[in-house]
Amino acid sequence: MYEIHAIRYGHLDRTATHNFIGGDPHDGPMPLDYYVWLIRGDAGTFLLDTGYDLATGTGRGRALVRPVEAGLAALGVDPASVRDIIVSHMHYDHVGNHDLFPLARYHVQDDEMAFCTGRPMCHAMMRAPFEARDVQAMVGKLFAGRVVFHDGESQLAPGITLHKVGGHTRGLQVVRVQTRRGWVVLASDAAHFYANWQQRRPFPIVDSVSAYLDAYLTIERLASSPAHIIPGHDPLVLARYPASLPGVPDIVRVDLEPVD
Ligand SMILES: [Zn+2]
Ligand SMILES: [Zn+2]
């Protein structure tokens, strides 16, 4: 059994039309939040994604609400104590802060490294959400013996499994975690918002639309119920789950029952 904390670190105000393939006819405000997820239990402490730092966020016009290291510190986590980091995919908002975790191994899908170091990056549209320095840093970690590759589905620890779904990027993986309320699926960018998944309207950064749609079926199959699926960028996650700490509304326990 694990506890899972969704730790917000960034924010972007924008409208709905930017969040769906084909836009949105209503186009009201639909901001994104940016999270990393801490998974903690008897088998150890695991981190899903590492966020972006101030320089990268500023360069892309994204607010850094709280540095990732500060969010972890609030939960009593020293970055040097993190031994396993799951990389959902290599986009800039999931794999920055390269030097923050000196002792961690990084768990990446084969297809994701091939995607971000290969032919698809010849296209400006495909490489836009990647930072070359993030990819270079991961290659450096590979040659330092700190990358663990996965292909498809694998178990990281008892009660924690990785599942490649693709769609958004070639090697996007989601994480299934055993909790007291059942199997929770951290969907990352397989579902930016509840609406992307529930309405079968993918986010407009895509490698394969059909794989993206299939990913919705996969996360539904892996989760104990639809209420066990945690989107990757939805501010509603903060509204629906109880705060991990008193007085800190943007770090929440998604292993507990929703409050809303
Ligand atoms: Zn992404
Ligand atoms: Zn993202």
Short mmCIF file of C-alpha atoms and ligand atoms in Angstrom, two decimals:
data_model
loop_
_atom_site.label_atom_id
_atom_site.label_comp_id
_atom_site.label_asym_id
_atom_site.label_seq_id
_atom_site.Cartn_x
_atom_site.Cartn_y
_atom_site.Cartn_z
CA MET A 1 0.00 0.00 0.00
CA TYR A 2 1.32 3.40 -0.96
CA GLU A 3 0.45 7.01 -0.32
CA ILE A 4 0.53 9.25 -3.39
CA HIS A 5 0.99 13.00 -3.26
CA ALA A 6 0.26 15.21 -6.27
CA ILE A 7 2.63 18.15 -5.83
CA ARG A 8 1.83 21.19 -7.91
CA TYR A 9 4.83 23.22 -9.03
CA GLY A 10 3.67 25.22 -12.06
CA HIS A 11 0.71 26.93 -13.67
CA LEU A 12 -0.40 28.32 -17.01
CA ASP A 13 -3.50 30.39 -17.70
CA ARG A 14 -5.08 29.77 -21.06
CA THR A 15 -8.35 28.95 -22.75
CA ALA A 16 -9.99 25.66 -23.64
CA THR A 17 -9.41 25.84 -27.37
CA HIS A 18 -5.71 25.14 -26.79
CA ASN A 19 -6.43 21.93 -24.88
CA PHE A 20 -8.25 19.81 -27.47
CA ILE A 21 -7.59 18.63 -31.01
CA GLY A 22 -9.92 20.76 -33.11
CA GLY A 23 -10.24 23.43 -30.41
CA ASP A 24 -13.27 24.04 -28.24
CA PRO A 25 -16.42 25.92 -29.25
CA HIS A 26 -16.89 27.46 -25.80
CA ASP A 27 -13.26 28.48 -25.32
CA GLY A 28 -13.61 29.61 -21.71
CA PRO A 29 -10.71 29.74 -19.24
CA MET A 30 -9.03 26.34 -18.87
CA PRO A 31 -5.72 26.70 -17.04
CA LEU A 32 -3.12 23.97 -16.68
CA ASP A 33 -1.42 23.00 -13.47
CA TYR A 34 1.93 21.19 -13.49
CA TYR A 35 2.66 18.40 -11.03
CA VAL A 36 5.15 15.83 -9.90
CA TRP A 37 3.86 12.83 -7.96
CA LEU A 38 5.47 11.30 -4.87
CA ILE A 39 4.72 7.62 -4.23
CA ARG A 40 5.72 6.48 -0.76
CA GLY A 41 5.38 3.14 0.99
CA ASP A 42 7.17 0.28 2.70
CA ALA A 43 8.97 -0.60 -0.54
CA GLY A 44 10.49 2.88 -0.72
CA THR A 45 10.00 6.33 -2.15
CA PHE A 46 9.39 6.84 -5.85
CA LEU A 47 8.96 10.02 -7.82
CA LEU A 48 6.97 10.27 -11.04
CA ASP A 49 8.52 13.05 -13.16
CA THR A 50 10.80 15.90 -12.14
CA GLY A 51 9.06 19.02 -13.47
CA TYR A 52 10.77 22.08 -14.94
CA ASP A 53 13.01 24.61 -13.23
CA LEU A 54 12.69 28.40 -13.13
CA ALA A 55 14.81 29.01 -16.24
CA THR A 56 12.87 26.57 -18.41
CA GLY A 57 9.49 27.72 -17.09
CA THR A 58 10.37 31.37 -17.64
CA GLY A 59 11.68 30.64 -21.13
CA ARG A 60 8.36 29.06 -22.04
CA GLY A 61 6.12 31.58 -20.28
CA ARG A 62 5.05 29.11 -17.58
CA ALA A 63 4.86 30.16 -13.93
CA LEU A 64 6.88 28.30 -11.35
CA VAL A 65 4.46 28.27 -8.41
CA ARG A 66 6.90 26.48 -6.14
CA PRO A 67 10.23 24.85 -7.02
CA VAL A 68 9.98 21.05 -7.12
CA GLU A 69 12.57 20.74 -4.35
CA ALA A 70 10.43 22.97 -2.09
CA GLY A 71 7.35 20.83 -2.66
CA LEU A 72 9.32 17.74 -1.79
CA ALA A 73 10.81 19.43 1.28
CA ALA A 74 7.30 20.24 2.51
CA LEU A 75 6.70 16.49 2.58
CA GLY A 76 9.99 15.83 4.33
CA VAL A 77 11.72 14.42 1.25
CA ASP A 78 15.41 15.12 0.67
CA PRO A 79 16.05 14.87 -3.11
CA ALA A 80 19.29 13.00 -2.37
CA SER A 81 17.19 10.25 -0.78
CA VAL A 82 15.18 9.60 -3.97
CA ARG A 83 16.53 6.43 -5.60
CA ASP A 84 13.92 5.78 -8.31
CA ILE A 85 12.39 8.30 -10.68
CA ILE A 86 9.78 7.25 -13.21
CA VAL A 87 9.85 9.36 -16.37
CA SER A 88 6.36 9.41 -17.84
CA HIS A 89 7.80 10.95 -21.00
CA MET A 90 10.56 13.35 -22.01
CA HIS A 91 8.62 16.60 -22.49
CA TYR A 92 10.16 19.67 -20.86
CA ASP A 93 7.61 19.85 -18.05
CA HIS A 94 8.25 16.26 -16.93
CA VAL A 95 12.00 15.79 -17.03
CA GLY A 96 13.84 18.96 -15.97
CA ASN A 97 15.73 19.72 -12.74
CA HIS A 98 18.54 17.45 -13.95
CA ASP A 99 20.90 17.86 -11.03
CA LEU A 100 18.39 17.70 -8.22
CA PHE A 101 18.50 13.93 -7.65
CA PRO A 102 22.16 12.87 -7.56
CA LEU A 103 21.52 9.27 -6.56
CA ALA A 104 18.39 8.44 -8.52
CA ARG A 105 17.93 5.93 -11.32
CA TYR A 106 15.60 7.04 -14.11
CA HIS A 107 13.02 4.60 -15.46
CA VAL A 108 12.24 5.31 -19.12
CA GLN A 109 10.52 3.39 -21.91
CA ASP A 110 12.76 2.24 -24.78
CA ASP A 111 10.40 3.89 -27.25
CA GLU A 112 10.58 7.27 -25.51
CA MET A 113 14.36 7.56 -25.76
CA ALA A 114 14.23 6.37 -29.37
CA PHE A 115 11.54 8.97 -30.07
CA CYS A 116 13.33 11.96 -28.55
CA THR A 117 16.74 11.07 -30.01
CA GLY A 118 15.61 9.89 -33.43
CA ARG A 119 13.90 10.71 -36.66
CA PRO A 120 10.72 12.30 -35.22
CA MET A 121 12.85 15.15 -33.84
CA CYS A 122 13.66 16.22 -37.41
CA HIS A 123 10.23 17.90 -37.34
CA ALA A 124 10.00 21.22 -35.51
CA MET A 125 6.43 20.44 -34.47
CA MET A 126 7.46 17.17 -32.82
CA ARG A 127 10.49 18.54 -31.00
CA ALA A 128 8.82 21.74 -29.75
CA PRO A 129 7.73 20.27 -26.37
CA PHE A 130 11.20 18.82 -25.77
CA GLU A 131 14.26 20.67 -24.49
CA ALA A 132 17.51 19.51 -26.08
CA ARG A 133 19.27 19.96 -22.73
CA ASP A 134 16.79 17.58 -21.05
CA VAL A 135 17.49 14.93 -23.68
CA GLN A 136 21.25 15.55 -23.43
CA ALA A 137 21.07 15.25 -19.65
CA MET A 138 19.30 11.90 -19.93
CA VAL A 139 21.95 10.63 -22.34
CA GLY A 140 24.53 11.72 -19.76
CA LYS A 141 22.69 9.73 -17.09
CA LEU A 142 22.56 6.75 -19.43
CA PHE A 143 26.35 6.80 -19.76
CA ALA A 144 26.63 7.19 -15.99
CA GLY A 145 24.71 3.95 -15.56
CA ARG A 146 21.65 5.67 -14.13
CA VAL A 147 18.94 4.85 -16.69
CA VAL A 148 16.75 1.74 -16.52
CA PHE A 149 14.87 0.93 -19.71
CA HIS A 150 11.42 -0.59 -19.82
CA ASP A 151 9.52 -2.03 -22.75
CA GLY A 152 5.77 -2.10 -22.41
CA GLU A 153 4.68 -3.29 -19.01
CA SER A 154 6.89 -3.92 -15.98
CA GLN A 155 6.80 -4.04 -12.20
CA LEU A 156 8.97 -1.52 -10.40
CA ALA A 157 8.13 -2.72 -6.90
CA PRO A 158 5.30 -4.74 -5.35
CA GLY A 159 2.17 -2.72 -6.15
CA ILE A 160 3.79 -0.34 -8.64
CA THR A 161 3.69 -1.14 -12.35
CA LEU A 162 4.61 0.84 -15.45
CA HIS A 163 2.55 0.67 -18.64
CA LYS A 164 3.52 2.11 -21.99
CA VAL A 165 0.54 3.71 -23.70
CA GLY A 166 2.06 6.01 -26.33
CA GLY A 167 -0.24 8.36 -28.23
CA HIS A 168 0.92 11.70 -26.84
CA THR A 169 4.57 10.68 -27.28
CA ARG A 170 5.84 7.36 -28.65
CA GLY A 171 6.91 5.98 -25.28
CA LEU A 172 4.58 7.69 -22.81
CA GLN A 173 4.05 5.48 -19.76
CA VAL A 174 1.44 5.60 -17.00
CA VAL A 175 1.85 4.26 -13.47
CA ARG A 176 -0.50 1.95 -11.59
CA VAL A 177 -0.19 2.07 -7.81
CA GLN A 178 -1.81 -0.03 -5.11
CA THR A 179 -3.45 2.08 -2.41
CA ARG A 180 -5.90 1.56 0.41
CA ARG A 181 -8.73 2.66 -1.88
CA GLY A 182 -7.67 0.38 -4.74
CA TRP A 183 -5.57 0.69 -7.89
CA VAL A 184 -4.85 4.31 -8.71
CA VAL A 185 -3.56 5.22 -12.18
CA LEU A 186 -1.33 8.26 -12.53
CA ALA A 187 -2.12 9.07 -16.14
CA SER A 188 0.33 11.92 -16.67
CA ASP A 189 -0.18 13.22 -20.21
CA ALA A 190 -2.29 10.25 -21.28
CA ALA A 191 -5.02 12.51 -19.84
CA HIS A 192 -4.02 16.14 -19.30
CA PHE A 193 -7.55 16.95 -18.13
CA TYR A 194 -10.49 14.84 -17.01
CA ALA A 195 -12.27 16.24 -20.08
CA ASN A 196 -9.66 14.95 -22.56
CA TRP A 197 -10.18 11.39 -21.40
CA GLN A 198 -13.89 11.46 -20.49
CA GLN A 199 -14.93 13.16 -23.73
CA ARG A 200 -12.44 11.24 -25.93
CA ARG A 201 -10.97 14.53 -27.14
CA PRO A 202 -7.16 14.29 -27.02
CA PHE A 203 -4.82 17.12 -26.16
CA PRO A 204 -3.37 18.62 -29.35
CA ILE A 205 0.25 17.46 -28.88
CA VAL A 206 0.18 14.07 -30.52
CA ASP A 207 2.32 11.31 -31.98
CA SER A 208 -0.61 9.00 -32.82
CA VAL A 209 -4.26 9.94 -32.37
CA SER A 210 -5.43 6.33 -32.44
CA ALA A 211 -2.86 5.32 -29.81
CA TYR A 212 -3.96 8.32 -27.73
CA LEU A 213 -7.58 7.10 -27.87
CA ASP A 214 -6.47 3.55 -27.04
CA ALA A 215 -4.63 4.93 -24.01
CA TYR A 216 -7.97 6.05 -22.56
CA LEU A 217 -9.14 2.43 -22.68
CA THR A 218 -5.92 1.26 -21.06
CA ILE A 219 -6.07 3.65 -18.11
CA GLU A 220 -9.71 2.68 -17.57
CA ARG A 221 -8.75 -1.00 -17.57
CA LEU A 222 -5.88 -0.45 -15.13
CA ALA A 223 -7.75 1.67 -12.59
CA SER A 224 -10.14 0.25 -9.98
CA SER A 225 -12.76 2.77 -11.16
CA PRO A 226 -12.91 6.01 -13.16
CA ALA A 227 -12.46 7.84 -9.84
CA HIS A 228 -9.04 6.18 -9.55
CA ILE A 229 -7.65 7.90 -12.66
CA ILE A 230 -5.54 10.99 -11.94
CA PRO A 231 -5.07 13.38 -14.88
CA GLY A 232 -1.67 14.96 -15.43
CA HIS A 233 -2.44 18.69 -15.63
CA ASP A 234 -5.95 19.27 -14.32
CA PRO A 235 -6.49 21.89 -11.56
CA LEU A 236 -9.57 19.86 -10.56
CA VAL A 237 -7.23 17.32 -8.93
CA LEU A 238 -6.49 19.92 -6.24
CA ALA A 239 -10.19 20.53 -5.70
CA ARG A 240 -11.14 16.87 -5.55
CA TYR A 241 -8.52 15.46 -3.17
CA PRO A 242 -7.66 16.23 0.45
CA ALA A 243 -4.60 18.34 1.22
CA SER A 244 -1.50 16.41 2.28
CA LEU A 245 -0.56 19.14 4.75
CA PRO A 246 -2.66 21.65 6.69
CA GLY A 247 -2.74 25.03 4.97
CA VAL A 248 -1.14 23.82 1.72
CA PRO A 249 -3.94 23.43 -0.82
CA ASP A 250 -1.80 22.49 -3.81
CA ILE A 251 -0.21 19.31 -2.47
CA VAL A 252 -2.91 16.64 -2.26
CA ARG A 253 -3.32 12.95 -1.40
CA VAL A 254 -4.71 11.13 -4.42
CA ASP A 255 -4.47 7.76 -2.64
CA LEU A 256 -7.33 8.92 -0.42
CA GLU A 257 -11.00 9.13 -1.38
CA PRO A 258 -11.98 12.29 -3.29
CA VAL A 259 -13.64 14.90 -1.08
CA ASP A 260 -15.68 16.40 -3.92
ZN ZN B 1 3.63 15.94 -22.60
ZN ZN B 2 2.83 17.62 -19.59
#
